[in-house]
Short mmCIF file of C-alpha atoms and ligand atoms in Angstrom, two decimals:
data_model
loop_
_atom_site.label_atom_id
_atom_site.label_comp_id
_atom_site.label_asym_id
_atom_site.label_seq_id
_atom_site.Cartn_x
_atom_site.Cartn_y
_atom_site.Cartn_z
CA MET W 33 -3.09 28.27 6.82
CA THR W 34 -0.10 26.68 5.08
CA ALA W 35 -0.03 22.93 5.68
CA GLN W 36 2.70 20.91 7.35
CA ILE W 37 4.03 18.39 4.84
CA ILE W 38 4.18 14.69 5.91
CA ASN W 39 7.25 13.40 4.26
CA GLY W 40 6.84 9.49 3.43
CA LYS W 41 10.40 9.18 2.32
CA GLU W 42 11.85 10.45 5.58
CA LEU W 43 9.33 8.40 7.72
CA SER W 44 10.23 5.46 5.48
CA ALA W 45 13.85 5.88 6.23
CA ASP W 46 13.15 6.20 10.07
CA LEU W 47 11.12 2.77 9.81
CA LYS W 48 13.62 1.02 7.70
CA GLN W 49 16.24 1.87 10.15
CA GLU W 50 14.04 0.23 13.00
CA MET W 51 13.23 -2.72 10.76
CA LYS W 52 17.02 -3.15 9.83
CA ALA W 53 17.83 -3.48 13.77
CA GLU W 54 15.00 -5.94 14.00
CA VAL W 55 16.18 -8.06 11.12
CA GLU W 56 19.61 -8.17 12.47
CA THR W 57 18.13 -9.59 15.78
CA LEU W 58 16.06 -12.16 13.87
CA LYS W 59 19.06 -13.13 11.83
CA GLN W 60 21.06 -13.78 15.02
CA LYS W 61 18.19 -16.13 16.04
CA GLY W 62 18.70 -17.84 12.61
CA LEU W 63 15.81 -16.40 10.81
CA THR W 64 16.46 -14.25 7.60
CA PRO W 65 13.04 -13.03 6.38
CA HIS W 66 12.69 -13.80 2.69
CA LEU W 67 10.35 -12.12 0.11
CA THR W 68 9.72 -13.72 -3.26
CA VAL W 69 8.35 -11.33 -6.01
CA ILE W 70 6.88 -12.57 -9.09
CA LEU W 71 6.68 -10.32 -12.05
CA VAL W 72 4.74 -11.42 -15.25
CA GLY W 73 5.41 -9.54 -18.49
CA ASP W 74 7.31 -6.40 -19.01
CA ASN W 75 4.97 -3.52 -17.87
CA PRO W 76 7.48 -0.63 -17.26
CA ALA W 77 5.72 0.83 -14.17
CA SER W 78 5.53 -2.67 -12.58
CA LYS W 79 9.17 -3.37 -13.32
CA SER W 80 10.10 -0.04 -11.65
CA TYR W 81 7.97 -0.71 -8.73
CA VAL W 82 9.38 -4.23 -8.28
CA LYS W 83 12.85 -2.85 -8.44
CA GLY W 84 12.04 -0.38 -5.63
CA LYS W 85 10.63 -3.36 -3.43
CA GLU W 86 13.97 -5.31 -4.07
CA LYS W 87 16.23 -2.23 -3.11
CA ALA W 88 14.11 -1.53 0.06
CA ALA W 89 14.38 -5.13 1.10
CA ALA W 90 18.23 -5.21 0.63
CA GLU W 91 18.55 -1.91 2.65
CA THR W 92 16.88 -3.55 5.65
CA GLY W 93 18.61 -6.91 5.50
CA ILE W 94 15.57 -8.80 4.30
CA SER W 95 16.59 -11.23 1.53
CA SER W 96 14.44 -11.31 -1.71
CA SER W 97 14.29 -13.07 -5.00
CA LEU W 98 12.62 -11.90 -8.25
CA ILE W 99 11.03 -14.37 -10.51
CA GLU W 100 10.28 -12.88 -14.04
CA LEU W 101 8.02 -14.66 -16.24
CA PRO W 102 7.07 -14.04 -19.81
CA ASP W 103 3.81 -12.11 -20.73
CA SER W 104 2.58 -15.32 -22.39
CA THR W 105 2.64 -17.36 -19.19
CA SER W 106 -0.30 -19.58 -18.52
CA GLU W 107 -2.67 -19.16 -15.46
CA ASN W 108 -2.16 -22.79 -14.61
CA ASP W 109 1.87 -22.37 -14.57
CA LEU W 110 1.53 -19.38 -12.22
CA LEU W 111 -0.68 -20.88 -9.96
CA GLN W 112 1.44 -23.93 -9.82
CA LEU W 113 4.43 -21.84 -8.99
CA ILE W 114 2.67 -20.29 -6.36
CA LYS W 115 1.70 -23.67 -4.71
CA GLU W 116 5.34 -24.49 -4.82
CA LEU W 117 6.33 -21.25 -3.10
CA ASN W 118 3.70 -21.88 -0.41
CA GLU W 119 5.38 -25.20 0.44
CA ASP W 120 8.87 -23.80 0.38
CA THR W 121 9.69 -23.07 4.06
CA SER W 122 12.47 -20.57 3.21
CA VAL W 123 9.92 -18.34 1.52
CA HIS W 124 8.20 -15.99 4.10
CA GLY W 125 6.26 -13.57 1.88
CA ILE W 126 4.88 -13.96 -1.73
CA LEU W 127 3.98 -10.96 -3.93
CA VAL W 128 2.66 -11.12 -7.39
CA GLN W 129 3.02 -7.85 -9.09
CA LEU W 130 -0.41 -6.54 -10.55
CA PRO W 131 -1.84 -6.02 -13.04
CA LEU W 132 -1.53 -9.39 -14.74
CA PRO W 133 -1.84 -10.33 -18.45
CA GLU W 134 -5.54 -10.91 -19.40
CA GLN W 135 -5.33 -14.69 -19.72
CA ILE W 136 -4.53 -14.82 -15.68
CA SER W 137 -7.34 -14.22 -13.13
CA GLU W 138 -5.92 -11.87 -10.62
CA GLN W 139 -8.43 -13.20 -8.18
CA LYS W 140 -7.44 -16.88 -8.59
CA VAL W 141 -3.80 -15.70 -8.08
CA ILE W 142 -4.65 -13.82 -4.83
CA GLU W 143 -6.68 -16.67 -3.58
CA THR W 144 -3.90 -19.29 -4.33
CA ILE W 145 -1.33 -17.41 -2.19
CA HIS W 146 -1.15 -18.86 1.24
CA PRO W 147 -2.78 -16.49 3.56
CA ASP W 148 0.22 -16.55 5.99
CA LYS W 149 2.42 -15.62 3.16
CA ASP W 150 0.13 -12.89 1.70
CA VAL W 151 2.26 -9.75 2.50
CA ASP W 152 0.05 -7.74 0.06
CA GLY W 153 -2.97 -8.50 2.43
CA PHE W 154 -5.17 -9.07 -0.66
CA HIS W 155 -6.42 -12.67 0.34
CA PRO W 156 -10.07 -12.66 1.20
CA ILE W 157 -9.16 -14.44 4.52
CA ASN W 158 -7.06 -11.46 5.44
CA ILE W 159 -9.48 -8.88 4.15
CA GLY W 160 -12.11 -10.53 6.25
CA LYS W 161 -9.85 -10.27 9.46
CA MET W 162 -9.11 -6.71 8.64
CA MET W 163 -12.83 -5.97 8.51
CA THR W 164 -13.26 -7.60 11.81
CA GLY W 165 -10.26 -5.79 13.39
CA GLU W 166 -8.38 -8.97 13.93
CA ASP W 167 -4.42 -8.89 13.80
CA THR W 168 -3.53 -9.57 10.13
CA PHE W 169 -1.44 -8.52 7.05
CA LEU W 170 -2.94 -5.01 6.20
CA PRO W 171 -2.83 -3.94 2.44
CA CYS W 172 0.43 -1.93 2.21
CA THR W 173 -0.66 1.44 0.81
CA PRO W 174 -3.75 1.84 3.34
CA TYR W 175 -1.33 0.61 6.19
CA GLY W 176 1.14 3.23 5.11
CA ILE W 177 -1.53 6.08 5.09
CA ILE W 178 -2.56 5.15 8.55
CA THR W 179 1.02 5.03 9.82
CA MET W 180 1.73 8.52 8.09
CA MET W 181 -1.23 10.04 10.15
CA LYS W 182 -0.25 8.30 13.31
CA SER W 183 3.30 9.55 13.11
CA LYS W 184 1.98 13.10 13.23
CA ASN W 185 -0.39 12.11 16.08
CA ILE W 186 -3.33 13.25 13.95
CA PRO W 187 -6.60 12.17 15.61
CA LEU W 188 -8.80 9.96 13.94
CA GLU W 189 -11.54 9.15 16.21
CA GLY W 190 -14.79 10.81 15.43
CA LYS W 191 -13.45 12.55 12.18
CA HIS W 192 -15.25 12.57 9.03
CA ALA W 193 -12.98 10.89 6.52
CA VAL W 194 -13.70 11.06 2.74
CA VAL W 195 -12.30 8.51 0.52
CA ILE W 196 -12.30 9.17 -3.17
CA GLY W 197 -11.71 6.02 -5.11
CA ARG W 198 -13.09 2.53 -4.24
CA SER W 199 -10.28 0.16 -5.58
CA ASN W 200 -9.72 -3.10 -3.77
CA ILE W 201 -6.06 -2.04 -3.17
CA VAL W 202 -6.57 1.32 -1.76
CA GLY W 203 -9.96 2.90 -1.53
CA LYS W 204 -11.95 0.00 0.05
CA PRO W 205 -9.19 -1.01 2.54
CA VAL W 206 -8.25 2.56 3.59
CA GLY W 207 -11.85 3.25 4.42
CA GLN W 208 -12.02 0.22 6.45
CA LEU W 209 -8.90 0.90 8.57
CA LEU W 210 -10.35 4.49 9.21
CA LEU W 211 -13.45 3.08 10.33
CA ASN W 212 -11.46 0.74 12.65
CA GLU W 213 -9.92 3.87 13.95
CA ASN W 214 -13.48 5.25 14.87
CA ALA W 215 -13.61 7.66 11.97
CA THR W 216 -16.87 8.27 10.04
CA VAL W 217 -16.30 7.36 6.66
CA THR W 218 -17.79 8.32 3.33
CA TYR W 219 -16.70 6.69 0.08
CA CYS W 220 -16.86 8.55 -3.06
CA HIS W 221 -16.24 7.35 -6.70
CA SER W 222 -16.94 8.01 -10.29
CA LYS W 223 -20.81 7.77 -9.92
CA THR W 224 -20.99 10.20 -6.83
CA LYS W 225 -23.01 13.08 -7.51
CA ASN W 226 -21.82 15.87 -5.26
CA LEU W 227 -18.30 15.12 -4.97
CA LYS W 228 -17.12 18.63 -4.41
CA GLU W 229 -19.55 19.11 -1.58
CA LEU W 230 -18.65 15.88 0.14
CA ALA W 231 -14.79 16.45 -0.31
CA ALA W 232 -15.21 20.05 1.19
CA ASN W 233 -16.79 18.47 4.14
CA ALA W 234 -13.84 16.12 5.06
CA ASP W 235 -11.63 16.37 8.02
CA ILE W 236 -9.45 13.75 6.38
CA LEU W 237 -9.43 13.57 2.66
CA ILE W 238 -8.05 10.52 0.99
CA ALA W 239 -7.42 11.03 -2.97
CA ALA W 240 -7.14 7.65 -4.79
CA ILE W 241 -8.49 8.74 -8.14
CA GLY W 242 -5.92 8.30 -10.73
CA ARG W 243 -6.16 11.61 -12.35
CA ALA W 244 -3.55 14.29 -11.86
CA HIS W 245 -4.50 17.43 -10.02
CA ALA W 246 -8.08 16.37 -10.05
CA LEU W 247 -8.72 17.99 -6.50
CA THR W 248 -7.92 21.73 -6.24
CA GLY W 249 -8.17 23.69 -3.11
CA GLU W 250 -11.91 24.17 -3.59
CA TYR W 251 -12.39 20.49 -2.44
CA VAL W 252 -10.48 20.94 0.83
CA LYS W 253 -11.89 22.14 3.96
CA ASP W 254 -9.80 24.65 6.07
CA GLY W 255 -7.68 22.67 8.35
CA ALA W 256 -8.25 19.15 6.76
CA VAL W 257 -5.59 16.51 6.44
CA VAL W 258 -5.04 15.72 2.78
CA ILE W 259 -3.52 12.48 1.72
CA ASP W 260 -2.56 12.09 -1.92
CA VAL W 261 -2.50 8.54 -3.28
CA GLY W 262 -2.12 9.57 -6.82
CA ILE W 263 0.88 8.53 -8.99
CA ASN W 264 0.27 9.97 -12.37
CA ARG W 265 3.03 10.18 -14.88
CA GLN W 266 3.17 13.54 -16.62
CA ALA W 267 4.01 14.23 -20.22
CA ASP W 268 7.76 15.37 -18.98
CA GLY W 269 8.07 11.96 -17.18
CA LYS W 270 7.68 13.58 -13.76
CA LEU W 271 5.38 11.83 -11.12
CA THR W 272 2.41 14.03 -9.83
CA GLY W 273 -0.51 13.38 -7.44
CA ASP W 274 -4.27 13.52 -7.78
CA VAL W 275 -4.27 16.65 -5.67
CA ASP W 276 -3.36 20.18 -6.92
CA PHE W 277 -0.70 20.60 -4.10
CA GLU W 278 -0.23 24.32 -4.44
CA SER W 279 -3.73 25.37 -3.90
CA ALA W 280 -4.70 22.38 -1.48
CA LYS W 281 -1.67 23.12 0.82
CA GLU W 282 -3.03 26.78 1.49
CA LYS W 283 -6.15 25.07 3.10
CA ALA W 284 -5.02 21.98 4.49
CA SER W 285 -3.34 21.53 7.96
CA PHE W 286 -1.44 18.41 6.93
CA ILE W 287 -0.64 17.42 3.32
CA THR W 288 1.41 14.48 1.72
CA PRO W 289 3.38 15.38 -1.53
CA VAL W 290 4.00 13.52 -4.57
CA PRO W 291 6.72 12.18 -4.94
CA ARG W 292 8.03 11.47 -1.32
CA GLY W 293 4.71 10.77 0.13
CA VAL W 294 2.59 7.76 0.21
CA GLY W 295 4.38 5.95 -2.48
CA PRO W 296 7.66 5.30 -0.40
CA MET W 297 5.52 4.27 2.57
CA THR W 298 3.75 1.44 0.45
CA ILE W 299 7.05 -0.26 0.11
CA THR W 300 8.02 0.25 3.75
CA MET W 301 4.87 -1.55 4.93
CA LEU W 302 5.54 -4.41 2.52
CA LEU W 303 8.87 -4.90 4.49
CA LYS W 304 6.84 -4.73 7.75
CA ASN W 305 4.56 -7.41 6.43
CA THR W 306 7.35 -9.48 5.39
CA ILE W 307 9.05 -9.36 8.92
CA LYS W 308 5.63 -10.29 10.44
CA ALA W 309 5.08 -13.24 8.03
CA ALA W 310 8.76 -14.63 8.78
CA LYS W 311 8.05 -14.37 12.59
CA GLY W 312 4.43 -15.78 12.21
CA LEU W 313 5.63 -18.81 9.97
CA SER W 314 8.80 -19.61 12.19
CA ALA W 315 7.24 -18.92 15.63
CA ILE W 316 10.44 -16.87 16.41
CA GLU W 317 9.83 -13.16 17.85
N1 GUN P 585 0.34 -3.03 -8.23
C1 GUN P 585 0.11 -1.91 -7.87
N2 GUN P 585 0.17 -1.74 -6.53
C2 GUN P 585 0.34 -3.01 -6.07
C3 GUN P 585 0.56 -3.62 -4.79
O1 GUN P 585 0.31 -2.98 -3.60
N3 GUN P 585 0.80 -4.92 -4.81
C4 GUN P 585 0.96 -5.67 -5.90
N4 GUN P 585 0.98 -6.85 -5.75
N5 GUN P 585 0.74 -5.19 -6.98
C5 GUN P 585 0.42 -3.84 -7.11
#
């Protein structure tokens, strides 16, 4: 079998077209969704992600502003700024790009953003709502992954999903969303003993390890759906995934590439969340 490729860039382009039309309608009703992004320090990867977010927002007619703060910013100053943005009725979504310099507690920052403006879906209230299946902001990468699978009508109910990686941003929430879709979920991580055996048992394999080409075709069951969340920068500067694409695609039924896979979807779902925030805060549909 040679896998069908799920192209996240193309799907993103389609979704952005739909959102553009929706934003146009909201604007006619006097509502322009606005996202404020805060970038602390000058981590090059973070800078490039933030640029991507601003560009995608502009493409859909969402307005955005970027607040850049020095690496030496104190925790108090950042928390104070977030509190001001919480009160600012022209701001619908607040995103603080992670990671943060070590003097700032990421958890405190996440908990200070008002849950109704938490377009990352990282606030404990929103995580709790996700767990109980209530309508809320879903973390962007897991939301993008589920959207990609649904776009191909891939059945999730009763399937064995194996998630490799347990980060708060990707691994844990994507497992929860798969459970919400009635999949049977196994979480694997760095202490897991029989990784290859578990992975090779998966109907749906989610790779969020952070190590280039860690999963070869040997880890993939025939006909499995393989979702590669890895974004590893190679020595030549090119991006590559956690999956060895060439060997995995020979066994999978569907596979996501890197680049043009999950990455673009993450930004697209952030825009979805920003529109949701704007509608929720303004009570305009
Ligand atoms: N850093 C890496 N991914 C993310 C994300 O989804 N949101 C934020 N705020 N920071 C990140």
